Amino acid sequence: MDKRSAGRQGEDRACEALKKGGLKIIERNFSCPFGEIDIIAREKKTLVFVEVKARASQDYGEPSEAVTRTKRRRILRTAEVYMQKHDWDDKPVRFDIVEVLPQDVRHIRDAFDGSALRGRY
């Protein structure tokens, strides 16, 4: 399986886990010049931006550890573009990570802080 297919499969598993957890998937693979957000979902009145990290093993640590400061910054900037485009001002948002491993899918809520964006959160 190539990397793109593996990534898509990881995102599919993440979406299923999120749906089972009560989230509604709004969009997948939203991109803009600043970056891409794997999954955008809603949980009640909260908009949730989700980064998916799929790994074949934990040989090199937890998958979520791959979401570096630089990656978080890109996600935040991309989220801001999405929020402006969809008139999501002054409403709650959250940034989650879903780790996808062969035998497990883990949803990490509030994985990182989005308060750097215009002091909204």
Short mmCIF file of N, CA and C in Angstrom, two decimals:
data_model
loop_
_atom_site.label_atom_id
_atom_site.label_comp_id
_atom_site.label_asym_id
_atom_site.label_seq_id
_atom_site.Cartn_x
_atom_site.Cartn_y
_atom_site.Cartn_z
N MET A 1 0.84 -1.18 0.00
CA MET A 1 0.00 0.00 0.00
C MET A 1 0.89 1.24 0.00
N ASP A 2 0.59 2.18 -0.89
CA ASP A 2 1.40 3.40 -0.94
C ASP A 2 1.02 4.34 0.21
N LYS A 3 1.83 5.35 0.40
CA LYS A 3 1.66 6.28 1.53
C LYS A 3 0.32 7.01 1.47
N ARG A 4 -0.08 7.41 0.28
CA ARG A 4 -1.35 8.13 0.13
C ARG A 4 -2.54 7.24 0.50
N SER A 5 -2.53 5.99 0.07
CA SER A 5 -3.61 5.06 0.41
C SER A 5 -3.64 4.77 1.91
N ALA A 6 -2.46 4.62 2.49
CA ALA A 6 -2.37 4.38 3.94
C ALA A 6 -2.92 5.58 4.70
N GLY A 7 -2.59 6.78 4.25
CA GLY A 7 -3.10 7.99 4.90
C GLY A 7 -4.61 8.10 4.81
N ARG A 8 -5.15 7.79 3.65
CA ARG A 8 -6.59 7.83 3.44
C ARG A 8 -7.28 6.80 4.34
N GLN A 9 -6.69 5.62 4.43
CA GLN A 9 -7.25 4.57 5.27
C GLN A 9 -7.22 4.99 6.75
N GLY A 10 -6.13 5.64 7.17
CA GLY A 10 -6.04 6.14 8.53
C GLY A 10 -7.10 7.19 8.81
N GLU A 11 -7.32 8.08 7.86
CA GLU A 11 -8.36 9.11 8.02
C GLU A 11 -9.75 8.49 8.06
N ASP A 12 -9.98 7.45 7.26
CA ASP A 12 -11.27 6.75 7.30
C ASP A 12 -11.52 6.17 8.68
N ARG A 13 -10.51 5.52 9.24
CA ARG A 13 -10.65 4.95 10.59
C ARG A 13 -10.86 6.04 11.63
N ALA A 14 -10.16 7.16 11.46
CA ALA A 14 -10.32 8.27 12.40
C ALA A 14 -11.75 8.83 12.32
N CYS A 15 -12.28 8.99 11.12
CA CYS A 15 -13.65 9.49 10.96
C CYS A 15 -14.66 8.57 11.64
N GLU A 16 -14.49 7.27 11.47
CA GLU A 16 -15.40 6.32 12.11
C GLU A 16 -15.35 6.46 13.63
N ALA A 17 -14.15 6.58 14.18
CA ALA A 17 -14.00 6.74 15.64
C ALA A 17 -14.64 8.04 16.11
N LEU A 18 -14.44 9.11 15.36
CA LEU A 18 -15.03 10.39 15.73
C LEU A 18 -16.56 10.33 15.69
N LYS A 19 -17.10 9.71 14.66
CA LYS A 19 -18.56 9.57 14.55
C LYS A 19 -19.11 8.76 15.72
N LYS A 20 -18.43 7.67 16.06
CA LYS A 20 -18.86 6.86 17.21
C LYS A 20 -18.82 7.66 18.49
N GLY A 21 -17.90 8.63 18.56
CA GLY A 21 -17.78 9.49 19.73
C GLY A 21 -18.75 10.66 19.73
N GLY A 22 -19.62 10.73 18.73
CA GLY A 22 -20.66 11.75 18.70
C GLY A 22 -20.34 12.98 17.87
N LEU A 23 -19.23 13.01 17.16
CA LEU A 23 -18.90 14.16 16.33
C LEU A 23 -19.50 14.00 14.94
N LYS A 24 -19.83 15.12 14.33
CA LYS A 24 -20.34 15.12 12.96
C LYS A 24 -19.23 15.62 12.04
N ILE A 25 -18.87 14.83 11.05
CA ILE A 25 -17.82 15.21 10.11
C ILE A 25 -18.39 16.24 9.14
N ILE A 26 -17.71 17.38 9.04
CA ILE A 26 -18.15 18.45 8.14
C ILE A 26 -17.35 18.43 6.84
N GLU A 27 -16.05 18.24 6.97
CA GLU A 27 -15.18 18.31 5.78
C GLU A 27 -13.91 17.52 6.04
N ARG A 28 -13.35 17.01 4.96
CA ARG A 28 -12.06 16.32 5.03
C ARG A 28 -11.08 16.99 4.08
N ASN A 29 -9.83 17.02 4.49
CA ASN A 29 -8.73 17.53 3.67
C ASN A 29 -8.96 18.96 3.17
N PHE A 30 -9.35 19.81 4.09
CA PHE A 30 -9.47 21.24 3.74
C PHE A 30 -8.06 21.79 3.58
N SER A 31 -7.82 22.48 2.46
CA SER A 31 -6.48 23.04 2.26
C SER A 31 -6.57 24.47 1.77
N CYS A 32 -5.51 25.18 2.04
CA CYS A 32 -5.34 26.57 1.61
C CYS A 32 -3.83 26.76 1.46
N PRO A 33 -3.38 27.93 1.07
CA PRO A 33 -1.94 28.12 0.90
C PRO A 33 -1.10 27.87 2.16
N PHE A 34 -1.71 27.95 3.35
CA PHE A 34 -0.95 27.76 4.59
C PHE A 34 -0.78 26.30 4.97
N GLY A 35 -1.69 25.43 4.50
CA GLY A 35 -1.58 24.02 4.89
C GLY A 35 -2.89 23.28 4.68
N GLU A 36 -3.00 22.16 5.38
CA GLU A 36 -4.17 21.29 5.25
C GLU A 36 -4.62 20.84 6.63
N ILE A 37 -5.92 20.68 6.76
CA ILE A 37 -6.49 20.09 7.97
C ILE A 37 -7.17 18.81 7.54
N ASP A 38 -6.81 17.71 8.21
CA ASP A 38 -7.30 16.39 7.80
C ASP A 38 -8.82 16.27 7.92
N ILE A 39 -9.35 16.64 9.10
CA ILE A 39 -10.79 16.49 9.34
C ILE A 39 -11.29 17.72 10.08
N ILE A 40 -12.44 18.21 9.65
CA ILE A 40 -13.13 19.27 10.38
C ILE A 40 -14.48 18.68 10.78
N ALA A 41 -14.78 18.79 12.07
CA ALA A 41 -16.00 18.18 12.61
C ALA A 41 -16.68 19.15 13.55
N ARG A 42 -17.87 18.76 13.98
CA ARG A 42 -18.60 19.53 14.98
C ARG A 42 -19.00 18.62 16.11
N GLU A 43 -18.88 19.16 17.32
CA GLU A 43 -19.40 18.47 18.50
C GLU A 43 -20.27 19.49 19.22
N LYS A 44 -21.57 19.30 19.11
CA LYS A 44 -22.55 20.28 19.59
C LYS A 44 -22.26 21.61 18.93
N LYS A 45 -21.89 22.64 19.71
CA LYS A 45 -21.65 23.97 19.12
C LYS A 45 -20.17 24.25 18.90
N THR A 46 -19.33 23.25 19.07
CA THR A 46 -17.88 23.43 18.95
C THR A 46 -17.39 22.91 17.60
N LEU A 47 -16.62 23.74 16.91
CA LEU A 47 -15.95 23.33 15.68
C LEU A 47 -14.64 22.66 16.08
N VAL A 48 -14.39 21.48 15.53
CA VAL A 48 -13.22 20.69 15.93
C VAL A 48 -12.33 20.45 14.71
N PHE A 49 -11.08 20.92 14.81
CA PHE A 49 -10.08 20.69 13.76
C PHE A 49 -9.25 19.49 14.21
N VAL A 50 -9.14 18.49 13.34
CA VAL A 50 -8.51 17.23 13.72
C VAL A 50 -7.32 16.91 12.82
N GLU A 51 -6.19 16.66 13.44
CA GLU A 51 -5.00 16.17 12.73
C GLU A 51 -4.93 14.67 12.97
N VAL A 52 -4.80 13.90 11.90
CA VAL A 52 -4.72 12.45 11.99
C VAL A 52 -3.27 12.02 11.80
N LYS A 53 -2.80 11.18 12.70
CA LYS A 53 -1.45 10.61 12.59
C LYS A 53 -1.57 9.10 12.62
N ALA A 54 -1.32 8.48 11.48
CA ALA A 54 -1.39 7.03 11.37
C ALA A 54 0.02 6.46 11.31
N ARG A 55 0.23 5.40 12.06
CA ARG A 55 1.54 4.75 12.10
C ARG A 55 1.36 3.23 12.11
N ALA A 56 2.33 2.55 11.54
CA ALA A 56 2.32 1.09 11.54
C ALA A 56 2.77 0.53 12.88
N SER A 57 3.51 1.33 13.64
CA SER A 57 3.98 0.89 14.96
C SER A 57 4.32 2.12 15.80
N GLN A 58 4.69 1.85 17.03
CA GLN A 58 5.12 2.93 17.92
C GLN A 58 6.64 2.89 18.10
N ASP A 59 7.34 2.33 17.15
CA ASP A 59 8.79 2.20 17.24
C ASP A 59 9.49 3.54 17.42
N TYR A 60 8.90 4.59 16.89
CA TYR A 60 9.52 5.91 16.97
C TYR A 60 8.73 6.86 17.87
N GLY A 61 7.98 6.31 18.82
CA GLY A 61 7.20 7.13 19.75
C GLY A 61 5.73 7.17 19.39
N GLU A 62 5.02 7.97 20.15
CA GLU A 62 3.58 8.13 19.92
C GLU A 62 3.35 8.90 18.62
N PRO A 63 2.34 8.52 17.85
CA PRO A 63 2.07 9.25 16.61
C PRO A 63 1.84 10.74 16.83
N SER A 64 1.19 11.10 17.93
CA SER A 64 0.90 12.52 18.19
C SER A 64 2.17 13.35 18.38
N GLU A 65 3.27 12.71 18.73
CA GLU A 65 4.52 13.44 18.90
C GLU A 65 5.03 14.02 17.58
N ALA A 66 4.49 13.54 16.47
CA ALA A 66 4.89 14.05 15.16
C ALA A 66 4.20 15.37 14.82
N VAL A 67 3.28 15.81 15.67
CA VAL A 67 2.63 17.09 15.45
C VAL A 67 3.49 18.15 16.14
N THR A 68 4.47 18.62 15.41
CA THR A 68 5.46 19.56 15.92
C THR A 68 4.88 20.96 16.07
N ARG A 69 5.65 21.84 16.66
CA ARG A 69 5.24 23.23 16.80
C ARG A 69 4.96 23.85 15.43
N THR A 70 5.82 23.55 14.46
CA THR A 70 5.62 24.07 13.10
C THR A 70 4.32 23.56 12.51
N LYS A 71 4.04 22.28 12.68
CA LYS A 71 2.80 21.69 12.16
C LYS A 71 1.59 22.32 12.86
N ARG A 72 1.66 22.50 14.17
CA ARG A 72 0.55 23.13 14.90
C ARG A 72 0.30 24.54 14.38
N ARG A 73 1.38 25.29 14.13
CA ARG A 73 1.24 26.65 13.60
C ARG A 73 0.52 26.64 12.24
N ARG A 74 0.89 25.70 11.39
CA ARG A 74 0.22 25.59 10.07
C ARG A 74 -1.26 25.26 10.24
N ILE A 75 -1.55 24.36 11.16
CA ILE A 75 -2.95 23.99 11.41
C ILE A 75 -3.73 25.21 11.90
N LEU A 76 -3.15 25.96 12.81
CA LEU A 76 -3.82 27.15 13.34
C LEU A 76 -4.10 28.18 12.24
N ARG A 77 -3.12 28.41 11.40
CA ARG A 77 -3.32 29.38 10.30
C ARG A 77 -4.37 28.88 9.30
N THR A 78 -4.34 27.61 9.01
CA THR A 78 -5.32 27.02 8.10
C THR A 78 -6.71 27.07 8.72
N ALA A 79 -6.80 26.81 10.01
CA ALA A 79 -8.08 26.88 10.72
C ALA A 79 -8.64 28.30 10.66
N GLU A 80 -7.78 29.27 10.80
CA GLU A 80 -8.24 30.66 10.74
C GLU A 80 -8.83 30.97 9.36
N VAL A 81 -8.20 30.49 8.31
CA VAL A 81 -8.73 30.69 6.96
C VAL A 81 -10.11 30.04 6.85
N TYR A 82 -10.23 28.82 7.36
CA TYR A 82 -11.51 28.11 7.31
C TYR A 82 -12.58 28.90 8.06
N MET A 83 -12.24 29.38 9.25
CA MET A 83 -13.20 30.10 10.07
C MET A 83 -13.65 31.40 9.41
N GLN A 84 -12.72 32.10 8.78
CA GLN A 84 -13.08 33.34 8.08
C GLN A 84 -13.99 33.03 6.89
N LYS A 85 -13.64 31.99 6.17
CA LYS A 85 -14.40 31.60 4.98
C LYS A 85 -15.83 31.18 5.33
N HIS A 86 -16.00 30.58 6.52
CA HIS A 86 -17.31 30.05 6.93
C HIS A 86 -17.97 30.86 8.04
N ASP A 87 -17.49 32.10 8.24
CA ASP A 87 -18.08 33.02 9.21
C ASP A 87 -18.24 32.37 10.59
N TRP A 88 -17.14 31.83 11.11
CA TRP A 88 -17.15 31.14 12.39
C TRP A 88 -16.47 32.02 13.45
N ASP A 89 -16.85 33.28 13.52
CA ASP A 89 -16.25 34.19 14.50
C ASP A 89 -16.91 34.04 15.86
N ASP A 90 -16.10 34.16 16.89
CA ASP A 90 -16.57 34.17 18.27
C ASP A 90 -17.39 32.95 18.66
N LYS A 91 -17.11 31.82 18.06
CA LYS A 91 -17.75 30.56 18.44
C LYS A 91 -16.64 29.62 18.89
N PRO A 92 -16.97 28.66 19.73
CA PRO A 92 -15.93 27.78 20.28
C PRO A 92 -15.30 26.86 19.23
N VAL A 93 -14.00 26.68 19.36
CA VAL A 93 -13.26 25.73 18.52
C VAL A 93 -12.33 24.91 19.40
N ARG A 94 -11.87 23.79 18.84
CA ARG A 94 -10.97 22.90 19.56
C ARG A 94 -10.04 22.24 18.55
N PHE A 95 -8.84 21.88 19.01
CA PHE A 95 -7.86 21.23 18.16
C PHE A 95 -7.52 19.86 18.75
N ASP A 96 -7.87 18.82 18.00
CA ASP A 96 -7.68 17.44 18.45
C ASP A 96 -6.69 16.72 17.55
N ILE A 97 -6.19 15.60 18.06
CA ILE A 97 -5.37 14.69 17.27
C ILE A 97 -5.98 13.30 17.40
N VAL A 98 -6.01 12.58 16.30
CA VAL A 98 -6.41 11.17 16.34
C VAL A 98 -5.20 10.35 15.93
N GLU A 99 -4.78 9.46 16.82
CA GLU A 99 -3.68 8.54 16.54
C GLU A 99 -4.29 7.24 16.02
N VAL A 100 -3.80 6.80 14.87
CA VAL A 100 -4.29 5.56 14.28
C VAL A 100 -3.14 4.57 14.22
N LEU A 101 -3.31 3.48 14.95
CA LEU A 101 -2.33 2.39 14.97
C LEU A 101 -3.03 1.13 14.48
N PRO A 102 -2.29 0.10 14.10
CA PRO A 102 -2.95 -1.10 13.57
C PRO A 102 -4.06 -1.66 14.46
N GLN A 103 -3.86 -1.65 15.76
CA GLN A 103 -4.84 -2.26 16.67
C GLN A 103 -5.63 -1.26 17.49
N ASP A 104 -5.45 0.04 17.25
CA ASP A 104 -6.05 1.02 18.14
C ASP A 104 -6.24 2.37 17.43
N VAL A 105 -7.28 3.07 17.81
CA VAL A 105 -7.50 4.45 17.38
C VAL A 105 -7.74 5.26 18.66
N ARG A 106 -6.91 6.29 18.86
CA ARG A 106 -7.02 7.10 20.08
C ARG A 106 -7.33 8.55 19.71
N HIS A 107 -8.38 9.06 20.32
CA HIS A 107 -8.81 10.44 20.10
C HIS A 107 -8.30 11.29 21.26
N ILE A 108 -7.43 12.24 20.95
CA ILE A 108 -6.88 13.14 21.96
C ILE A 108 -7.58 14.48 21.82
N ARG A 109 -8.49 14.75 22.73
CA ARG A 109 -9.24 16.00 22.72
C ARG A 109 -8.37 17.13 23.26
N ASP A 110 -8.57 18.33 22.73
CA ASP A 110 -7.79 19.49 23.18
C ASP A 110 -6.30 19.18 23.17
N ALA A 111 -5.83 18.60 22.08
CA ALA A 111 -4.44 18.15 21.98
C ALA A 111 -3.46 19.31 22.02
N PHE A 112 -3.89 20.45 21.50
CA PHE A 112 -3.04 21.63 21.59
C PHE A 112 -3.91 22.88 21.63
N ASP A 113 -3.30 23.94 22.10
CA ASP A 113 -3.98 25.19 22.38
C ASP A 113 -4.09 26.06 21.14
N GLY A 114 -5.27 26.56 20.88
CA GLY A 114 -5.47 27.45 19.75
C GLY A 114 -5.57 28.90 20.14
N SER A 115 -5.18 29.24 21.36
CA SER A 115 -5.36 30.61 21.84
C SER A 115 -4.50 31.63 21.09
N ALA A 116 -3.51 31.17 20.34
CA ALA A 116 -2.66 32.09 19.59
C ALA A 116 -3.44 32.79 18.47
N LEU A 117 -4.57 32.23 18.07
CA LEU A 117 -5.35 32.83 17.00
C LEU A 117 -6.26 33.92 17.54
N ARG A 118 -5.88 35.13 17.32
CA ARG A 118 -6.69 36.30 17.62
C ARG A 118 -7.30 36.28 19.03
N GLY A 119 -6.69 35.54 19.95
CA GLY A 119 -7.14 35.54 21.32
C GLY A 119 -8.57 35.05 21.52
N ARG A 120 -9.08 34.25 20.59
CA ARG A 120 -10.48 33.82 20.65
C ARG A 120 -10.74 32.71 21.66
N TYR A 121 -9.78 31.84 21.83
CA TYR A 121 -10.10 30.59 22.51
C TYR A 121 -9.57 30.62 23.90
#
